[in-house]
CSV table of C-alpha atoms and ligand atoms in Angstrom, one decimal:
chain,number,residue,atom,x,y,z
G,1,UNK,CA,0.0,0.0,0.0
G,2,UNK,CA,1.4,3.2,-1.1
G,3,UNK,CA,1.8,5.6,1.9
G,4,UNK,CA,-0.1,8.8,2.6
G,5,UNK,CA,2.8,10.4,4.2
G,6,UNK,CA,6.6,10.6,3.7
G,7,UNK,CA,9.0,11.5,6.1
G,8,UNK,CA,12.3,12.7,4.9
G,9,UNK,CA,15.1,12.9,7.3
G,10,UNK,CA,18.8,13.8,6.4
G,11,UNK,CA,21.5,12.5,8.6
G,12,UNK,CA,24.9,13.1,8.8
G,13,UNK,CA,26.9,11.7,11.8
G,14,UNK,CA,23.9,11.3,13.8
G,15,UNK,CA,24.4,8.4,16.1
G,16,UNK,CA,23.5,9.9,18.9
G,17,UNK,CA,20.0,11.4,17.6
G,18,UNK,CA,18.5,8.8,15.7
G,19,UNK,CA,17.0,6.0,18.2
G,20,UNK,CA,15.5,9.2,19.8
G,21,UNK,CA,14.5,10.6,16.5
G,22,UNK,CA,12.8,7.9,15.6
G,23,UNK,CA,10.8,7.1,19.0
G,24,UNK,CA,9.5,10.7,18.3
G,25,UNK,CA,8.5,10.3,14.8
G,26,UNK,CA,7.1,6.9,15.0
G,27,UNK,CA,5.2,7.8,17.8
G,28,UNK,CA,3.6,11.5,16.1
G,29,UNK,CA,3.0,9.4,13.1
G,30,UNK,CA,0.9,6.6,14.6
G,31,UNK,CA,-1.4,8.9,16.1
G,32,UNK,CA,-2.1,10.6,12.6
G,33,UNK,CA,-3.4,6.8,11.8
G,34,UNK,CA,-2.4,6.5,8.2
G,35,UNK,CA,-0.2,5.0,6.7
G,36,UNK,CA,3.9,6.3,6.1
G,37,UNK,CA,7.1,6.0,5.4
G,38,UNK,CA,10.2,7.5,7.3
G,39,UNK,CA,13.1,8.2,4.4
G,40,UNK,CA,16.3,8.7,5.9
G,41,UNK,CA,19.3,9.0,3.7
G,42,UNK,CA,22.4,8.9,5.3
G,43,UNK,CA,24.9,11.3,3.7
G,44,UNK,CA,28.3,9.8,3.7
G,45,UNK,CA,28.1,9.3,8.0
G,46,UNK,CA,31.3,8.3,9.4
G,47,UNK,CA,29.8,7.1,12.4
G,48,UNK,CA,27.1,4.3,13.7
G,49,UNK,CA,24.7,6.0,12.1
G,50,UNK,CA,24.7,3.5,8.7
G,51,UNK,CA,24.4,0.4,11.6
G,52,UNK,CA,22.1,2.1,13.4
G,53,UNK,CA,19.8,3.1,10.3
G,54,UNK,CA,20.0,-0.3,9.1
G,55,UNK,CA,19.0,-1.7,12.5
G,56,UNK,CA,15.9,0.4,12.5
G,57,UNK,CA,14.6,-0.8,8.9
G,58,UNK,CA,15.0,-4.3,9.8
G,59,UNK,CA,12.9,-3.2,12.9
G,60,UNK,CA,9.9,-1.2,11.1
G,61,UNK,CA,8.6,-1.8,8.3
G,62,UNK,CA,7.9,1.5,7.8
G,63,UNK,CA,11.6,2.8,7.2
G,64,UNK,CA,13.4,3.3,4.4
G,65,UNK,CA,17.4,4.0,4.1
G,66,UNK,CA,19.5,5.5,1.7
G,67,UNK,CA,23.2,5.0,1.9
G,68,UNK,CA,25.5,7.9,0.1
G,69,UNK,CA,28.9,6.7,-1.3
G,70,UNK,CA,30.4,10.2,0.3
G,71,UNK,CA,29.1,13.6,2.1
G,72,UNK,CA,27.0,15.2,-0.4
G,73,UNK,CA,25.5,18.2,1.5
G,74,UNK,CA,22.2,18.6,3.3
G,75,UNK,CA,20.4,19.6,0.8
G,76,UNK,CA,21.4,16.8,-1.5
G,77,UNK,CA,20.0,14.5,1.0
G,78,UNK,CA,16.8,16.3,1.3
G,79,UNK,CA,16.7,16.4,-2.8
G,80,UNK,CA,17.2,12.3,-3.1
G,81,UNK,CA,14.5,11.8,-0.4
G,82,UNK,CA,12.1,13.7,-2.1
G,83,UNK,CA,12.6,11.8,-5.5
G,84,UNK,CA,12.2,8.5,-3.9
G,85,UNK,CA,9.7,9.7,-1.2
G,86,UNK,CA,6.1,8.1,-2.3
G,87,UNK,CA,3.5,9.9,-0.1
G,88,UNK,CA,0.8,12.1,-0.7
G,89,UNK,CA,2.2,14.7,1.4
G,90,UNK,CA,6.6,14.7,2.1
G,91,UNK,CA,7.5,16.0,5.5
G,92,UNK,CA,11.0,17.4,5.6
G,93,UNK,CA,12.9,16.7,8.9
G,94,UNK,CA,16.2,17.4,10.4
G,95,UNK,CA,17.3,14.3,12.5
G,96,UNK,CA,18.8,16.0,15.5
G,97,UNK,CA,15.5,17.2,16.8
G,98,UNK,CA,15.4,20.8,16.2
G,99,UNK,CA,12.2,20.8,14.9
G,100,UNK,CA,9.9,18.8,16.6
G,101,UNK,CA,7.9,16.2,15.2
G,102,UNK,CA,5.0,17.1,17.3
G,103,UNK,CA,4.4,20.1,14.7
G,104,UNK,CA,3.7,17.9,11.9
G,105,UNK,CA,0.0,16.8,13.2
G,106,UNK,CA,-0.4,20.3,12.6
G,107,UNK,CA,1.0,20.8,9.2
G,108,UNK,CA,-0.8,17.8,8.4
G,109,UNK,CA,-4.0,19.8,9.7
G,110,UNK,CA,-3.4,22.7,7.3
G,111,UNK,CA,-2.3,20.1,4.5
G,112,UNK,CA,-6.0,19.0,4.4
G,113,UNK,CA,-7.4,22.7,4.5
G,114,UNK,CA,-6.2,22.7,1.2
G,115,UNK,CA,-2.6,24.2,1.4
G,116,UNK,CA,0.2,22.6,-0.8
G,117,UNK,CA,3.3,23.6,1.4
G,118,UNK,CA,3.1,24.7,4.6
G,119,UNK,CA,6.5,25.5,6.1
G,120,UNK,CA,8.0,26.3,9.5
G,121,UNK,CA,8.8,29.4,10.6
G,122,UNK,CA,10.5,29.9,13.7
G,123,UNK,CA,9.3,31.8,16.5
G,124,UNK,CA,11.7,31.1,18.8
G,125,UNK,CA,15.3,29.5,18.2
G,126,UNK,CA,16.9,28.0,21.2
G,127,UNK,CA,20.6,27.0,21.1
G,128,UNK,CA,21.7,29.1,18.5
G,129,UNK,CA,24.9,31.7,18.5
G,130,UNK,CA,23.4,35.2,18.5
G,131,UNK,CA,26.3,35.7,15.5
G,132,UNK,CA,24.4,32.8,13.4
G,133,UNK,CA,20.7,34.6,14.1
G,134,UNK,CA,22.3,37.8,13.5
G,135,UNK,CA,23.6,36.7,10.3
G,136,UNK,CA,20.8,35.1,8.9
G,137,UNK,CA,18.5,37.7,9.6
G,138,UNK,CA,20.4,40.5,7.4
G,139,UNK,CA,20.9,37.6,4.8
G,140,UNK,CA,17.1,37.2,4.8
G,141,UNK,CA,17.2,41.0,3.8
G,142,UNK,CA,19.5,41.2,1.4
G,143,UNK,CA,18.1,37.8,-0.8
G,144,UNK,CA,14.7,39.6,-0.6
G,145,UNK,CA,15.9,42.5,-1.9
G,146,UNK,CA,17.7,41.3,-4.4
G,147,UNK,CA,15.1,38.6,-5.7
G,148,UNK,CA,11.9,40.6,-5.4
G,149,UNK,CA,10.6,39.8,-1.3
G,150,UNK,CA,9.5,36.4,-2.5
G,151,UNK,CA,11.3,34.7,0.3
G,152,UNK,CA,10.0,33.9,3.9
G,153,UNK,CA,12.0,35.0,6.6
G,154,UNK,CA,12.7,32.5,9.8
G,155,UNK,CA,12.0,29.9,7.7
G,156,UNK,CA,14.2,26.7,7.4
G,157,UNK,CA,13.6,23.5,5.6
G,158,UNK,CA,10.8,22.1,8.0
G,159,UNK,CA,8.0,22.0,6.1
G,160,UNK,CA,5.0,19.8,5.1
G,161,UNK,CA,5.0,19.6,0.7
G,162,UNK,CA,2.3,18.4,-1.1
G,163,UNK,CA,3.2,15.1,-4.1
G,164,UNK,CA,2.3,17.6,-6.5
G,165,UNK,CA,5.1,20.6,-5.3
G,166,UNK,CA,7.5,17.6,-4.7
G,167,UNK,CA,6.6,16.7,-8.4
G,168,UNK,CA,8.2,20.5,-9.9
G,169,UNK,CA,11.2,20.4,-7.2
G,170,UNK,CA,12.3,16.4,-8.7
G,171,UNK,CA,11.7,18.4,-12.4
G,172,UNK,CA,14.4,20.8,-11.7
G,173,UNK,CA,17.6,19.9,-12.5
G,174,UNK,CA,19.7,22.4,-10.9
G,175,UNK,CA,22.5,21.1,-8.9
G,176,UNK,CA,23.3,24.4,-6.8
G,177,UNK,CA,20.4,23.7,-4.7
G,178,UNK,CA,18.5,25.9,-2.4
G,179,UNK,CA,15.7,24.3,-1.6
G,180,UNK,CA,14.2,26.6,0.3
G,181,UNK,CA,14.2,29.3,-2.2
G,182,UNK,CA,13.1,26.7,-4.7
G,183,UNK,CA,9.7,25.6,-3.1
G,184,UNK,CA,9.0,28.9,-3.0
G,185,UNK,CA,9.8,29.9,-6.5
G,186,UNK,CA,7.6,26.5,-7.3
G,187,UNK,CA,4.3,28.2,-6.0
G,188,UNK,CA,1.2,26.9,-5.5
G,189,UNK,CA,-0.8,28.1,-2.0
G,190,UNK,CA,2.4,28.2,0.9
G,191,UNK,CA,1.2,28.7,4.3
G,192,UNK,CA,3.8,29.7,7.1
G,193,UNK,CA,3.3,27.8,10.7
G,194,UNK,CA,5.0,29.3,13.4
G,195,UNK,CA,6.7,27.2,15.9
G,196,UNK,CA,9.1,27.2,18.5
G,197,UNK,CA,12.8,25.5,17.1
G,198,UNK,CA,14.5,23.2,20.2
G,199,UNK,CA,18.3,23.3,20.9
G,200,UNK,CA,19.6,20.0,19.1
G,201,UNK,CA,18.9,16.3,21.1
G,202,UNK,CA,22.5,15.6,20.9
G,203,UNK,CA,26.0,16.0,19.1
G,204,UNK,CA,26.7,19.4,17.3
G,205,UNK,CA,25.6,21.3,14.2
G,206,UNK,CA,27.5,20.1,10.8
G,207,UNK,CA,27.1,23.4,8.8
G,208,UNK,CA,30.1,25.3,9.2
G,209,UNK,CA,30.6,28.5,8.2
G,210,UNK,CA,31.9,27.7,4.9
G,211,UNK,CA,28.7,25.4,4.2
G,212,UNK,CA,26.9,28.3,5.6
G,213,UNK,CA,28.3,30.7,3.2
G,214,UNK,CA,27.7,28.4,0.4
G,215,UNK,CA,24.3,27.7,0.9
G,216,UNK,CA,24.1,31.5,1.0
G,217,UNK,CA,25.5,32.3,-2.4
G,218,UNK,CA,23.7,29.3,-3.6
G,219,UNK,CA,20.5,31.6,-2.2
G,220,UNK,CA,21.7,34.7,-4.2
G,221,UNK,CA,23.3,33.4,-7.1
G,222,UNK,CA,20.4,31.1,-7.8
G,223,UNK,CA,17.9,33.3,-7.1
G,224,UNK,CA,18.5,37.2,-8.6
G,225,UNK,CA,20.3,38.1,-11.8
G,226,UNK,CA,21.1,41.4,-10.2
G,227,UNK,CA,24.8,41.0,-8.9
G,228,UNK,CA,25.5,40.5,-12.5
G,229,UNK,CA,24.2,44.1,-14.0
G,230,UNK,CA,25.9,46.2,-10.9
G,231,UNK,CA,29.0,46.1,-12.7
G,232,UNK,CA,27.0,47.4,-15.7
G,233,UNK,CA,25.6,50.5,-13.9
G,234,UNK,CA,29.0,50.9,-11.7
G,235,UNK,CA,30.8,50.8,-15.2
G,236,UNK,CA,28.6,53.7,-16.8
G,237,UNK,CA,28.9,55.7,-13.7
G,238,UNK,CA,32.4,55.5,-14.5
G,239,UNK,CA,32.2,56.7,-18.2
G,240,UNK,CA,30.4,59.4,-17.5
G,241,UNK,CA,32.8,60.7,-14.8
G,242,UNK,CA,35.7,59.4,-17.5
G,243,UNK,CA,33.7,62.2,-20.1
G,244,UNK,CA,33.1,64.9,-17.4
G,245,UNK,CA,37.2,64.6,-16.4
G,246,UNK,CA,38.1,64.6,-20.2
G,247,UNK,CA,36.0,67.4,-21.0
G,248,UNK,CA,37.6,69.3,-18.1
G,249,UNK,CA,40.9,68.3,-19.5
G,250,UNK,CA,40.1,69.5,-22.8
G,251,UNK,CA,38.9,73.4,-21.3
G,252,UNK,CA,42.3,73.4,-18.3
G,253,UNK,CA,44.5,72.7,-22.1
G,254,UNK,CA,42.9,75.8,-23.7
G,255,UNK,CA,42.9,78.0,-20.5
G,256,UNK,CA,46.7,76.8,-20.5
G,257,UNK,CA,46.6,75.5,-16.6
G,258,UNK,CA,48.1,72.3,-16.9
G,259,UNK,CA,46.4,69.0,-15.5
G,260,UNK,CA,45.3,68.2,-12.0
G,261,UNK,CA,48.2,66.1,-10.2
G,262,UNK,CA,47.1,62.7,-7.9
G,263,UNK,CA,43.9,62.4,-9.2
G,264,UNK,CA,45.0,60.2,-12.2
G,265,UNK,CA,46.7,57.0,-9.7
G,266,UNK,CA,43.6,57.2,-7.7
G,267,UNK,CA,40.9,56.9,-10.5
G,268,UNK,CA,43.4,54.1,-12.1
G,269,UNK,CA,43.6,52.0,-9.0
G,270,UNK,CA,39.8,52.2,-8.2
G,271,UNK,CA,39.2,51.8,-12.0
G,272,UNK,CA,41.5,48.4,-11.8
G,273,UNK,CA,39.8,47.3,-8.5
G,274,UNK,CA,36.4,48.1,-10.6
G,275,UNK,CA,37.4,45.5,-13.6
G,276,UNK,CA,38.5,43.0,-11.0
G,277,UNK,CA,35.4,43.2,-8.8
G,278,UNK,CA,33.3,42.8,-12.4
G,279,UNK,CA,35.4,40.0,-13.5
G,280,UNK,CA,35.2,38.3,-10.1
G,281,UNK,CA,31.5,38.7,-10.4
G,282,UNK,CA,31.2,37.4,-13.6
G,283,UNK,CA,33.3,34.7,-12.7
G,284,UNK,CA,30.7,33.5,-9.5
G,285,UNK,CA,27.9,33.0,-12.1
G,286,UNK,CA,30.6,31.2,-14.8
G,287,UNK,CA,31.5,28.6,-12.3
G,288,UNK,CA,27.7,28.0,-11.8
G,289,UNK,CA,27.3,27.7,-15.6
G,290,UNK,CA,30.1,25.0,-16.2
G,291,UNK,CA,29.3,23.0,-12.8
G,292,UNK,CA,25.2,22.9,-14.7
G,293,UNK,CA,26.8,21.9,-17.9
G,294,UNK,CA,28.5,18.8,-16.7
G,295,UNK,CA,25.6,17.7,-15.4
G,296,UNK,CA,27.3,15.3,-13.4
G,297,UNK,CA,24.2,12.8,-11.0
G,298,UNK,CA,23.4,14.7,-8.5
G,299,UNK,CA,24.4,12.0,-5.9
G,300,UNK,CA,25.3,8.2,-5.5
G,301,UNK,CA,23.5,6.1,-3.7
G,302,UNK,CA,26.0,3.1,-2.1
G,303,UNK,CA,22.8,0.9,-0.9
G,304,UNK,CA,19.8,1.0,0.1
G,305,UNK,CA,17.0,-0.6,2.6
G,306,UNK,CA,13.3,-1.0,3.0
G,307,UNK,CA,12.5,-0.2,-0.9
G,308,UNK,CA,10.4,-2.4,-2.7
G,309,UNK,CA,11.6,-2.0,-6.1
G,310,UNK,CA,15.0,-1.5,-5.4
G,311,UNK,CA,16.2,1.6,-6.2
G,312,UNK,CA,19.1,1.0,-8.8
G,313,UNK,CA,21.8,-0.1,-7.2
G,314,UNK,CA,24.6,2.2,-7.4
G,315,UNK,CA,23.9,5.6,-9.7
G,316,UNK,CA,20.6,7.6,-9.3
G,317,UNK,CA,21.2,10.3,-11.8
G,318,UNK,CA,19.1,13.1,-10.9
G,319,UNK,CA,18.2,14.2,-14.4
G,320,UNK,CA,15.5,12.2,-16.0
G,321,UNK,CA,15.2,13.3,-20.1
W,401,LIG,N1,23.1,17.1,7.4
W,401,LIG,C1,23.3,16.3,6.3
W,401,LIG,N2,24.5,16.5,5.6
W,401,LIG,C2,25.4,17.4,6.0
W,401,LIG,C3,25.2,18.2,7.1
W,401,LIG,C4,24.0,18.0,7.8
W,401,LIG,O1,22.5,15.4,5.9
W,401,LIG,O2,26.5,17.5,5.3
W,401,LIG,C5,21.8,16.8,8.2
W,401,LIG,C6,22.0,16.7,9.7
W,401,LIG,O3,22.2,15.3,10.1
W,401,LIG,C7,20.7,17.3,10.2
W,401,LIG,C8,20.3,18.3,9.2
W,401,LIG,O4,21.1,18.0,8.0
W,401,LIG,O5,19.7,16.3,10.2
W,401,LIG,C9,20.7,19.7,9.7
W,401,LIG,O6,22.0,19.8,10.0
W,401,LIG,P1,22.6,20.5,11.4
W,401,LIG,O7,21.7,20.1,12.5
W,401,LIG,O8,24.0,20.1,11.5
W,401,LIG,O9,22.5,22.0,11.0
W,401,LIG,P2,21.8,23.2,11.8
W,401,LIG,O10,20.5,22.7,12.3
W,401,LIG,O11,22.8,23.5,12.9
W,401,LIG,O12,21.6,24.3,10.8
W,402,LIG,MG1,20.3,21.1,13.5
């Protein structure tokens, strides 16, 4: 029987969540009295986690496990579990508790009101750094302003998706993925749910700054075409102080007053630092262009449990013609 409800659940290194995790999701999901699935795709763990993921489909029926060859990224994860996820309605999960599964019942509530994703939003975050609530709040700002205010603020990958929202995400190809920004570029009627985000169960966070940062420019550079015209505007900004000073030139030489000294080093080195910045811009969308064009699969799935079909065995390509 195909399942009403599909939990996804990424894990990386999670050994010390994921009996707990579990407990808590089995046990929200029973009282909803319908069937599921729980999808958890471990991403290249170096830890118990495979064991202990293996241990818990032999266990329940209702789990399902996806073994990467190697770390692929949260939001890898998250993308494989929603192309083999078979419910009606995909629940997206972190496994370290953070958001807790005792929200879903009411996303599930909303669900059958009619909305197609009904995301998270956090009212209160516990166990964060002021620097990372800080940060993300001005980077919330800034994407908005730069893609047109079509993102939700406070608002993480917890959320409740309808089959048929799932159905456009698995349709795009893109391999710099946002999620986030990419459910809402999908559409269809989004309601926000506010609840209250837990410090995690156990172990500590795995996005670093620098996976922080990336997920960020994957946000902006994904998202708004506009970093790549400043450089346009900046440049004719330039010209037309370039004219003015040449024109100015053009009068001192007839009024026989010579030309004005330091000015011409400075406009040079801000003019260099100008080309460099554009090129440097340029360059961020480029590398985008040629990692698209390889079009290598988006991930490689090592193994997997609980499925019936297999999966295939060892590639999962991403792209489907
Ligand atoms: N995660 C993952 N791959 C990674 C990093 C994290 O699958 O490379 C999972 C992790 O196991 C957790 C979720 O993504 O279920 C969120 O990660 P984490 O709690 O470390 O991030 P935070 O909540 O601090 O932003
Ligand atoms: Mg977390």
């Amino acid at each position: 029987m195909k399942p009403v409800f599909s939990l996804i659940v990424p894990c990386y290194n999670e050994e010390d969540c994921i009996r707990e995790t579990h407990r808590r999701l089995s046990a929200v999901m029973r009282d909803l009295a319908q069937p599921y699935e729980v999808l958890y795709i471990n991403d290249g763990s170096r830890d118990a986690t495979a064991g202990l993921l293996n241990d818990l489909a032999r266990e329940d029926k209702a789990v399902r496990v996806l073994h990467f060859a190697r770390n692929a990224g949260h939001q890898v994860a998250v993308s494989a579990g929603i192309d083999h996820a078979q419910g009606q309605a995909l629940v997206i999960i972190d496994a370290d508790l953070q958001d807790p599964p005792e929200v879903i019942p009411r996303m599930v509530e909303r669900w059958r009101a009619g909305a197609k994703v009904v995301y998270g939003q956090r009212r209160a975050r516990r166990g964060e750094s002021r620097f990372k609530l800080l940060t993300a709040r001005w980077y919330y700002r800034l994407l908005n302003s730069l893609a047109g205010g079509a993102f939700p603020r406070d608002t993480g990958d917890f959320r409740l998706v309808d089959h048929q929202v799932a159905e456009v995400i698995r349709a795009m190809p893109e391999r710099a993925r946002y999620l986030r920004g990419m459910f809402a570029w999908a559409g269809f009627e989004q309601e926000a749910l506010l609840y209250d985000r837990d410090a995690r169960f156990a172990g500590q966070t795995h996005y670093s700054l620098r996976k922080m940062l990336r997920l960020a420019a994957h946000g902006v550079l994904s998202f708004s075409e506009k970093p790549l015209l400043w450089p346009l505007w900046a440049g004719l900004v330039w010209l037309a102080v370039a004219l003015v000073l040449a024109l100015k030139a053009v009068v001192f030489f007839f009024l026989g007053r010579g030309n004005p000294g330091l000015l011409l080093p400075f406009l040079l080195c801000l003019g260099v630092g100008m080309v460099l910045s554009s090129l440097g811009i340029l360059g961020a969308y480029l590398a985008r262009v040629y990692d698209e064009v390889k079009g290598r699969p988006l991930y490689i799935v090592a193994d997997a449990r609980g499925f019936d079909p297999q999966p295939p065995p060892l590639h999962q390509a991403r792209r489907r013609a």
